[in-house]
Coordinates of C-alpha atoms and ligand atoms in Angstrom, one line a residue:
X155 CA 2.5 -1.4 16.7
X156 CA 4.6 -2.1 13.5
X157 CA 5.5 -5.6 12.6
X158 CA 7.9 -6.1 9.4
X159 CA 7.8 -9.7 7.8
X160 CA 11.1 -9.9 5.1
X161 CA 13.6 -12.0 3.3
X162 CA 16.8 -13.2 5.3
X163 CA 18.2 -14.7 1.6
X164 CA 17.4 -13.6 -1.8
X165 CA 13.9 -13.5 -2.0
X166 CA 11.1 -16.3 -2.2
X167 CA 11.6 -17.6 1.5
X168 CA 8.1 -18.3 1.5
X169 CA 7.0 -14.6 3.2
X170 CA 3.9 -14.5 1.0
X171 CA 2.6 -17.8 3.5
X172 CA 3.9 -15.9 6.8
X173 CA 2.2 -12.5 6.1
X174 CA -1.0 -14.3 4.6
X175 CA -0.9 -16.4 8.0
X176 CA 0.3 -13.0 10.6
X177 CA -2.0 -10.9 8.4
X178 CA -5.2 -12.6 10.1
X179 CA -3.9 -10.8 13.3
X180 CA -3.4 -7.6 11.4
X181 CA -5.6 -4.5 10.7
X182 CA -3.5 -3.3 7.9
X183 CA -0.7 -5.0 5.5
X184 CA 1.6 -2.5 3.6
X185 CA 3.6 -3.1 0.7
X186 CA 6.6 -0.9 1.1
X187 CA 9.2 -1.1 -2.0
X188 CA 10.0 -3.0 -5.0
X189 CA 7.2 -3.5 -7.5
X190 CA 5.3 -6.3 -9.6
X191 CA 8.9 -7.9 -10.1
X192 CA 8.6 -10.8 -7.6
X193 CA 6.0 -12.9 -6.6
X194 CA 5.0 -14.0 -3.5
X195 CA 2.4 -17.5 -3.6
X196 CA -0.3 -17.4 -0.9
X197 CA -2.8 -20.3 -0.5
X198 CA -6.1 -19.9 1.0
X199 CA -9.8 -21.1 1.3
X200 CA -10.4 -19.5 -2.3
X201 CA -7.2 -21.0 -3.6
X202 CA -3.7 -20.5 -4.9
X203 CA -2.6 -16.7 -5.9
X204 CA 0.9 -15.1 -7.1
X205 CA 0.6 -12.4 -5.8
X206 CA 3.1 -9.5 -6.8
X207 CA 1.9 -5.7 -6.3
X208 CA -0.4 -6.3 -4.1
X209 CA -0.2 -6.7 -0.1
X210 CA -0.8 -10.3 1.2
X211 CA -3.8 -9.0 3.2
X212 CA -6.1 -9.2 0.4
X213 CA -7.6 -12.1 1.2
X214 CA -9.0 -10.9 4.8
X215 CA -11.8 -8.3 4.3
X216 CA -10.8 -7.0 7.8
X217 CA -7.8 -5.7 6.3
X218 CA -7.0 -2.3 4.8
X219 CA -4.0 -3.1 2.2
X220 CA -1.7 -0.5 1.2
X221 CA 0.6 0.5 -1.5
X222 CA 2.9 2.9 0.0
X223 CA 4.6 5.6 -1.3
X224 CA 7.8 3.6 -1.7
X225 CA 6.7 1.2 -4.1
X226 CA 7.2 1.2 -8.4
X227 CA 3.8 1.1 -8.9
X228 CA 2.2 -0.4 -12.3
X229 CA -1.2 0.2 -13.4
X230 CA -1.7 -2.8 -15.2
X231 CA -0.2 -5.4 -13.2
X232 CA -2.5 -3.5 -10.3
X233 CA -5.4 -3.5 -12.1
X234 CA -4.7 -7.6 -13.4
X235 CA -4.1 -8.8 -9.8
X236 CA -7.8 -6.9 -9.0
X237 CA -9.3 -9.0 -11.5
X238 CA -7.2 -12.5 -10.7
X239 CA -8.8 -12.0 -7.3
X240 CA -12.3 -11.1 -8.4
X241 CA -12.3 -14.5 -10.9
X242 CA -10.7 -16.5 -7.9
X243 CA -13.9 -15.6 -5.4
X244 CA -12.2 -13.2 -3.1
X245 CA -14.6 -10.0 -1.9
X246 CA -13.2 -6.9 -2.9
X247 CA -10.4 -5.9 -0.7
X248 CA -9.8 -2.6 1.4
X249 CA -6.9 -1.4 -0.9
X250 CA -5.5 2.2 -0.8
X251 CA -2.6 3.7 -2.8
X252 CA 0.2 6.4 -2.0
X253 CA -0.7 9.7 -3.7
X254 CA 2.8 9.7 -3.9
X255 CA 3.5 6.5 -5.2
X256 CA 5.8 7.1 -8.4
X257 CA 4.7 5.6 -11.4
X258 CA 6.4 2.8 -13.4
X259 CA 5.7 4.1 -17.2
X260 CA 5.9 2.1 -20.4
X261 CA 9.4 2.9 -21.1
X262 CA 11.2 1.8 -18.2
X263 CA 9.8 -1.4 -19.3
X264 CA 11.1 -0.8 -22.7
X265 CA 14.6 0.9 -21.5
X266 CA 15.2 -2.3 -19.1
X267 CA 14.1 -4.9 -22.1
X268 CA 16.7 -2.9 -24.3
X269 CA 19.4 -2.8 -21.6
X270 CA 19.4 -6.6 -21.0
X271 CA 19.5 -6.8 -24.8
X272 CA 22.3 -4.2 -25.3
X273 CA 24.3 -6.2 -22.6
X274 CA 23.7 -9.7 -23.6
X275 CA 25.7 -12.0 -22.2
X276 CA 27.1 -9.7 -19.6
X277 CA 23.1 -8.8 -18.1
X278 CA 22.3 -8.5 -14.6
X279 CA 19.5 -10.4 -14.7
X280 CA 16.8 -8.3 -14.5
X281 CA 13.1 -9.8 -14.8
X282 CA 12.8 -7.0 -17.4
X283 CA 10.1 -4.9 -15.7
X284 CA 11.3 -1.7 -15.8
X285 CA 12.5 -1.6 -11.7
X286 CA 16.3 -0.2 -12.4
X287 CA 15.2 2.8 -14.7
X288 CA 12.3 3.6 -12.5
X289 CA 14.6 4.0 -9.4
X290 CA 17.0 5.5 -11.3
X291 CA 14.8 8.1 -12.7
X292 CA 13.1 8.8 -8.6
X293 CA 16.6 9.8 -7.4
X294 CA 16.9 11.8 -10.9
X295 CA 13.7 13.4 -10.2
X296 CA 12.4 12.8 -12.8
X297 CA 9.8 10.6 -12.1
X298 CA 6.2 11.0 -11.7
X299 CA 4.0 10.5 -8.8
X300 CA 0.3 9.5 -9.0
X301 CA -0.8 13.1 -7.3
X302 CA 0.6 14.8 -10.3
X303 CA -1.9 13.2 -12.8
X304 CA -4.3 15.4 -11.1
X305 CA -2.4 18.6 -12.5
X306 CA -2.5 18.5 -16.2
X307 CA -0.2 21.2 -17.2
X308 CA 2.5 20.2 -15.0
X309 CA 2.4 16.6 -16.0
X310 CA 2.6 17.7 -20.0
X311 CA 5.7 19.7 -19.4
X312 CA 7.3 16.8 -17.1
X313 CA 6.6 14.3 -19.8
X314 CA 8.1 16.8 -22.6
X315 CA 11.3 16.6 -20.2
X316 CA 11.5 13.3 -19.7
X317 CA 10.8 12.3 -23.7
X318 CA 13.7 14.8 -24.6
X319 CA 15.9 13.0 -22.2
X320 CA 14.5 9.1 -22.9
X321 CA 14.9 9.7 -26.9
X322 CA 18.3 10.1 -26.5
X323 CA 19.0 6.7 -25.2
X324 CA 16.3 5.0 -26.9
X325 CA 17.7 6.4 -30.6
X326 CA 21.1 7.1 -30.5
X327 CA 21.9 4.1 -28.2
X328 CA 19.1 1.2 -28.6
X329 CA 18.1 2.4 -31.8
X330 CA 14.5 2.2 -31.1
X331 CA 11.2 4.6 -32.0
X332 CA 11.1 7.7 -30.1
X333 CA 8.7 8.3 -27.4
X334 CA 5.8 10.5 -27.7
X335 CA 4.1 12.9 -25.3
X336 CA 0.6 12.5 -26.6
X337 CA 0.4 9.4 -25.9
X338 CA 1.9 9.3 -22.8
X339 CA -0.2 11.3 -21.9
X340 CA -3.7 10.1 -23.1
X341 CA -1.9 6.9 -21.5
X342 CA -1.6 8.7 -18.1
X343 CA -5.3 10.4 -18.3
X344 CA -6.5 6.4 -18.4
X345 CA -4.6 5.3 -15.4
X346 CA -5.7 8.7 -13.5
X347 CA -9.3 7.6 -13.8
X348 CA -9.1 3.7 -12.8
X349 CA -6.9 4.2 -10.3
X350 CA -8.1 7.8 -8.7
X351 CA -10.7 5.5 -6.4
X352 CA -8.0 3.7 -4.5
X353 CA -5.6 7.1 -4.2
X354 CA -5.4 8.2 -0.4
X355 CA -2.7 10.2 1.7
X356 CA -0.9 6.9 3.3
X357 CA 1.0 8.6 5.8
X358 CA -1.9 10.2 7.4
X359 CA -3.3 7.2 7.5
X360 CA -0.9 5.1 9.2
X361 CA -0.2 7.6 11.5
X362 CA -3.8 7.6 12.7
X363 CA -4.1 3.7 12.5
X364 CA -1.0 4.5 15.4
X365 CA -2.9 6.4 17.2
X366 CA -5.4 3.9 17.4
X367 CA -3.2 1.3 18.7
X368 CA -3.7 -0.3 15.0
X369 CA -1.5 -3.3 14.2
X370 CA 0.5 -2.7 10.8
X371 CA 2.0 -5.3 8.6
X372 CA 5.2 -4.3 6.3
X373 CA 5.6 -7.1 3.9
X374 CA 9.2 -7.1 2.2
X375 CA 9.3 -8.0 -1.3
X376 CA 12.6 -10.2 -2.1
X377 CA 15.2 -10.6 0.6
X378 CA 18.5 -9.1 2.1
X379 CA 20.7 -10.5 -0.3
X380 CA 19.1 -8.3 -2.7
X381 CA 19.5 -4.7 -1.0
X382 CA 21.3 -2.2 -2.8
X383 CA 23.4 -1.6 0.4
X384 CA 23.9 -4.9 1.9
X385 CA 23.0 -7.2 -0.7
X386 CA 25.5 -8.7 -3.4
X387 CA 25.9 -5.8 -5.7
X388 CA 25.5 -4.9 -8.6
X389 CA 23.1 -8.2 -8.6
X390 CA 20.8 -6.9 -6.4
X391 CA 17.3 -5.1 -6.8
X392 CA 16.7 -1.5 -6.9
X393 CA 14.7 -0.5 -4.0
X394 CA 15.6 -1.3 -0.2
X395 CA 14.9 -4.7 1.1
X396 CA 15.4 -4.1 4.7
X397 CA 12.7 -3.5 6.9
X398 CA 14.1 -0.3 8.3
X399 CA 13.4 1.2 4.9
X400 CA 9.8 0.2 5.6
X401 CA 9.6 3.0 7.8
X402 CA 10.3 5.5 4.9
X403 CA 8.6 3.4 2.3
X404 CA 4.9 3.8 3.9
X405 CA 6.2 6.9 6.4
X406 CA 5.9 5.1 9.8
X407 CA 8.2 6.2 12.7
X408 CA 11.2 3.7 13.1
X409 CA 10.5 4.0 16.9
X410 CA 6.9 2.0 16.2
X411 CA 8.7 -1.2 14.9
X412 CA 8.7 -3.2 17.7
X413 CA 8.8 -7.1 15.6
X414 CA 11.6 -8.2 12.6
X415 CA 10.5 -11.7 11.6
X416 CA 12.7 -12.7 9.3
X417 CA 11.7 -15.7 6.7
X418 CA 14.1 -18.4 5.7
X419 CA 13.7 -21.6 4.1
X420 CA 15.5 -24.9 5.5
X421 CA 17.6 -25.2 2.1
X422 CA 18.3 -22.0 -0.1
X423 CA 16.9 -21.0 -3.4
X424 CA 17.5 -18.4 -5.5
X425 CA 17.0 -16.7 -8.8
X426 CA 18.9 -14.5 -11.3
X427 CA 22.3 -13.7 -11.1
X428 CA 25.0 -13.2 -9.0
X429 CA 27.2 -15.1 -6.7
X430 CA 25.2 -18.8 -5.1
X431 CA 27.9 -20.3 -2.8
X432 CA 25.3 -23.4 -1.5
X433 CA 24.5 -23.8 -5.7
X434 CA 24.2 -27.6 -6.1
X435 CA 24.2 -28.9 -9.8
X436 CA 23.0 -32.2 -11.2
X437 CA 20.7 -34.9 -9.8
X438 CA 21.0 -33.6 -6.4
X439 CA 19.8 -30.1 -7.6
X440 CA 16.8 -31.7 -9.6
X441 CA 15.8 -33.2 -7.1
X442 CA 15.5 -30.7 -4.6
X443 CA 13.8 -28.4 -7.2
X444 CA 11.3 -30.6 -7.5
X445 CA 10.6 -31.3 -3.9
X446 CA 10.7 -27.6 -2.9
X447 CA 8.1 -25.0 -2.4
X448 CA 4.9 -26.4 -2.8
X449 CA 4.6 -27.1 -6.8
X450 CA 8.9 -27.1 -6.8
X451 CA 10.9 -24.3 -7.1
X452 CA 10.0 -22.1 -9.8
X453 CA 9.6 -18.4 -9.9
X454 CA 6.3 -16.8 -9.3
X455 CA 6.6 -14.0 -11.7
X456 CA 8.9 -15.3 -13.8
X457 CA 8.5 -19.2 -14.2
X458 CA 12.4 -19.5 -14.1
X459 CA 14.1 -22.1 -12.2
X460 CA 15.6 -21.3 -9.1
X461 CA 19.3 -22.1 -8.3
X462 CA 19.0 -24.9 -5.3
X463 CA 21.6 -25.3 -3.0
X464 CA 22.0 -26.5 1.2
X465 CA 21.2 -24.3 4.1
X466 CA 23.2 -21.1 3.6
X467 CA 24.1 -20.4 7.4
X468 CA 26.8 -17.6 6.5
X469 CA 24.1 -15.5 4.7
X470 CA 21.4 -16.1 6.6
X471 CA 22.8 -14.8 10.0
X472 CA 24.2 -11.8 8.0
X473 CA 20.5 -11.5 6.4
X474 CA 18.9 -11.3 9.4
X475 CA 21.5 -9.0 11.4
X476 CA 21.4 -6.4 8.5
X477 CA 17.9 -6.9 9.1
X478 CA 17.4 -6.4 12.8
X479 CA 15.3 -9.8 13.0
X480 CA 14.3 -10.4 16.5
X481 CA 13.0 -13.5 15.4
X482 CA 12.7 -15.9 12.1
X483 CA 10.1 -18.1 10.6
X484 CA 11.9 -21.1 8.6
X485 CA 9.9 -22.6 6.1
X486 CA 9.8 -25.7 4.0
X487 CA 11.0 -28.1 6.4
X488 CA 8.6 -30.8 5.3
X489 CA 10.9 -30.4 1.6
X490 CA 13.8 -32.2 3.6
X491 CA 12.1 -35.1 4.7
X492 CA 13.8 -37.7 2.0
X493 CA 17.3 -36.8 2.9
X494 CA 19.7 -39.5 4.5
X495 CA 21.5 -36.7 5.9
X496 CA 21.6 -33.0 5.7
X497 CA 24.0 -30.8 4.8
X498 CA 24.2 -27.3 6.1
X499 CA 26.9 -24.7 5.3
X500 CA 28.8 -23.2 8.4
X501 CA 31.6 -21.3 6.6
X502 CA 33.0 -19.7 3.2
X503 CA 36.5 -20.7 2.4
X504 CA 38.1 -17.3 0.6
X505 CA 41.6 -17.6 -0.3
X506 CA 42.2 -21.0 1.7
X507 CA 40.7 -18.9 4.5
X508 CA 37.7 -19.9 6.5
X509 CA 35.2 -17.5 7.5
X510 CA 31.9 -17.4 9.1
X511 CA 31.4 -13.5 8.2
X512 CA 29.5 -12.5 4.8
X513 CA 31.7 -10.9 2.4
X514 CA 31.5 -7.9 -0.1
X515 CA 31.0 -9.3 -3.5
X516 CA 34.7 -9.6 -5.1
X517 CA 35.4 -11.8 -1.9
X518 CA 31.9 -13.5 -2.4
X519 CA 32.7 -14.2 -5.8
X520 CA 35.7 -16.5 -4.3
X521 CA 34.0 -18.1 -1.7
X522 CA 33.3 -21.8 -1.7
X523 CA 30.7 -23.7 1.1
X524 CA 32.4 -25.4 4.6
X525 CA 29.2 -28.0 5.5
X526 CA 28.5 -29.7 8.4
X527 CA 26.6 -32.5 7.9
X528 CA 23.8 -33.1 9.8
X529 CA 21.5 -36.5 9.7
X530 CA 17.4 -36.4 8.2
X531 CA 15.1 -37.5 9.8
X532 CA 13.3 -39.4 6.5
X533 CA 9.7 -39.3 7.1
X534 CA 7.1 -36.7 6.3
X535 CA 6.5 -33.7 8.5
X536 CA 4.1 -32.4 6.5
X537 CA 1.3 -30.1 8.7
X538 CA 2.9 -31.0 11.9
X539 CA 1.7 -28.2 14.4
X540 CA 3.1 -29.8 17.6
X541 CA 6.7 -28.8 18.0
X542 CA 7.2 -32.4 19.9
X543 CA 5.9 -34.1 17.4
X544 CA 8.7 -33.3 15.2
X545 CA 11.4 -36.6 15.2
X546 CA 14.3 -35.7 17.2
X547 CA 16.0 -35.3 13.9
X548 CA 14.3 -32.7 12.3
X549 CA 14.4 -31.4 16.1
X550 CA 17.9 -31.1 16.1
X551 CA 17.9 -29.5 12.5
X552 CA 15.8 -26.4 13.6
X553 CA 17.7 -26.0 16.5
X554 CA 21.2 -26.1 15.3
X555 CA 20.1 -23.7 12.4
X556 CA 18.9 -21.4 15.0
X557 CA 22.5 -21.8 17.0
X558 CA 24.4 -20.8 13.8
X559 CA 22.0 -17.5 13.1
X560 CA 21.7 -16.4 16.4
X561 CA 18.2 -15.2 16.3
X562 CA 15.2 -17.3 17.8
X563 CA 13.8 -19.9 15.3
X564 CA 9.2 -18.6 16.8
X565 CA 7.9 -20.2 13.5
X566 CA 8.5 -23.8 12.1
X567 CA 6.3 -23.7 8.7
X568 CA 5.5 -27.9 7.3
X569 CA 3.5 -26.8 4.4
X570 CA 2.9 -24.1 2.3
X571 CA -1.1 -24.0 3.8
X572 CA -2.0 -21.0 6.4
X573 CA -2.4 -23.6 9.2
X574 CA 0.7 -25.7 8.6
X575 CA 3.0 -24.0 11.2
X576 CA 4.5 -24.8 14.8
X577 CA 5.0 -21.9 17.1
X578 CA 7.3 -21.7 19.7
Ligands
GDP714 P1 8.0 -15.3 -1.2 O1 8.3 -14.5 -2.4 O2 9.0 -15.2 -0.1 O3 6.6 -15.2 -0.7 O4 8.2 -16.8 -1.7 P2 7.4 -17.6 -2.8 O5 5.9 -17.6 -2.5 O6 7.8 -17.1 -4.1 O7 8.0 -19.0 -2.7 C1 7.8 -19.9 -1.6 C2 7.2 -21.1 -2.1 O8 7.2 -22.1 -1.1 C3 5.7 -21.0 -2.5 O9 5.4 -21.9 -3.5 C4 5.0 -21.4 -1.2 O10 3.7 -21.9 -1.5 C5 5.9 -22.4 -0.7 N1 5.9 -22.6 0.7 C6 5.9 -21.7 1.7 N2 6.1 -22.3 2.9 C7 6.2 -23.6 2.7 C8 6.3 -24.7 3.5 O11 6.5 -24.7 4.7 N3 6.4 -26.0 2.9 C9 6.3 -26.1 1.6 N4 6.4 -27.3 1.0 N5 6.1 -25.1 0.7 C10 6.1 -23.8 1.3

């Protein structure tokens, strides 16, 4: 059976935890889009890793982690993440790698870097790694998957036809040095041999890990917010956030996703641009930066501070219905423990309109919070497994959140520890 474990919000919900935690249960945990542009922070036995390529199931040896097909893979954020875990004490994991994973090259590092430059002020907020022009370039075919660096004539003459078409851009627009085959290619002939041990046929795979009554894990990078469908574009990511692209980003049958677990945090948090309707400024904000997460909220890959702002109950019920969640795992509850009371947003007001719908973006771009205010519970709840020993507060807090998304709240996290969780 297929389990998919992804963002309700705009990424950093705290999945990294719930996969590390589900992944125990798991036989194999697959990474099925996006790239090394987001991190996700797991915290084990051997320690604390930001993780961003690779699949949370690292740290079990029982696991066979893969990098489907769907992902931008990078070389040397792969092959740094290898190493991060060797110096942190982990055994090597299973790992194995599309052979048609597409590659993300040099320059769609450098076109992105020159893009957010070119635009300036006007940017989209891109973490500069080279995710837009890689997409870009897999629906213009003219990207390159790892199979290909197996056929040496093919790949010199795709990499002639790609430079032609990069040089353009990077001289006449960026004004920047030309690309050059050769060493794209000597480039590509390094990657071929460091990564050729982990390259397997993924699809095959899973399918006879189904056939074997296998448990797979798809582990969504960001969150719904961020789809290029359904998220708030143009400030979204690149790849599809949604589990149902899961099934094309590994190749599993739609039909074998039987679980949705959508993660949430009890207060929202979010990085780069685009419209934040909950966005709190000031001492309010500070403070809940500080408190969040579990060293504040800061990015994993990036180090940037994340916009802070109340429970978002408008997008997260839209998150998880463009999701298909059939249930959600809210985290961070512990963060809300100094609060006198506890504001939660029910409604966007648009136009002196209120609505409980999510909007398109113009309309988004409008749309101020309606909160209900709800009181804490001020004490710590930190590691609390027993659902009644929660206060009655904090009680009344997961279960009103749950009542304004509609889905069933299975997975109360108190700490950002693999243990630290209520079930119910
Ligand atoms: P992801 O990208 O969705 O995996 O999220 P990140 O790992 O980037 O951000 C979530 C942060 O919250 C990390 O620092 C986690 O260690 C932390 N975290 C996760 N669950 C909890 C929790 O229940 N309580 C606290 N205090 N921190 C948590």
């Amino acid at each position: 059976m297929v389990q998919a474990i992804i963002g309700a919000n705009w990424g950093d919900e705290g999945k990294g935890k719930i996969t590390d935690m589900m992944a125990e249960h798991s036989d194999i945990v697959v990474r099925f889009q996006g790239g090394a542009n987001a991190g996700h922070t797991i915290i084990n036995d051997y320690g604390r890793f930001a993780l961003h390529l690779l699949p949370s199931g690292v740290c079990y040896p029982h696991i066979t982690n893969i990098i489907g097909n769907g992902v931008a893979f990078h070389v040397p954020s792969f092959l740094k993440e290898l190493q991060s875990l060797k110096d942190g004490g982990v055994p090597t994991p299973k790992i194995l790698v599309s052979d048609r994973v597409q590659l993300l090259m040099p320059y769609h590092v450098l076109q992105d870097t020159y893009e957010e430059e070119r635009l300036a002020g006007r940017a989209f907020g891109s973490t500069r790694s080279g995710i837009a022009p890689f997409y870009s370039d897999k629906y213009a075919k003219i990207g390159i998957q790892l199979n290909e660096l197996f056929d040496e004539a093919l790949l010199k003459e795709r990499l002639e036809k790609i430079c032609t078409l990069k040089n353009v851009l990077f001289t006449h627009l960026y004004h920047k040095p030309e690309l050059k085959v050769d060493e794209l290619f000597r480039q590509l002939m390094e990657w071929r041999e460091q990564i050729a041990p982990y390259m397997a046929d993924t699809q095959r795979f899973v399918t006879n890990a189904l056939k074997e009554g296998k448990t797979i894990l798809l582990e969504g990078q960001l969150g719904s917010m961020r789809d290029p469908d359904f998220g708030i574009y143009p400030f979204t990511t690149s790849s599809h956030t949604l589990a149902g692209f899961g099934c094309v980003g590994v190749g599993v049958p739609p039909t074998a996703v039987e679980r949705i677990t959508a993660v949430t945090k009890a207060y929202s948090s979010a990085v780069g641009a685009g419209a934040f309707v909950v966005r709190l400024d000031g001492d309010e904000a500070d403070e809940l930066r500080r408190r969040g997460g579990d060293k504040g909220e800061f990015g994993a890959t990036t180090g940037r501070p994340r916009d802070v702002g109340w429970f978002d109950a408008v997008a997260t019920r839209y998150g998880c219905r463009v999701q298909g969640a059939t249930d959600v795992a809210l985290t961070c509850l512990d963060v809300l423990g100094y609060l006198d009371e506890i504001k939660v947003c029910t409604g966007y007001e648009i136009d002196g309109q209120v609505t409980r719908d999510f909007p398109v973006t113009p309309l988004l771009n409008k749309a101020k919070p309606v909160y209900t205010t709800l009181p804490g519970w001020k004490c710590d709840v930190r590691g609390i497994t027993d659902w009644n020993k929660l206060p009655k507060e904090a009680q009344d807090y997961v279960l009103f959140l749950e009542q304004e998304i509609g889905v069933p709240i299975r997975t109360v996290s108190t700490g950002p520890s693999r243990h630290e969780n209520i079930f119910r």
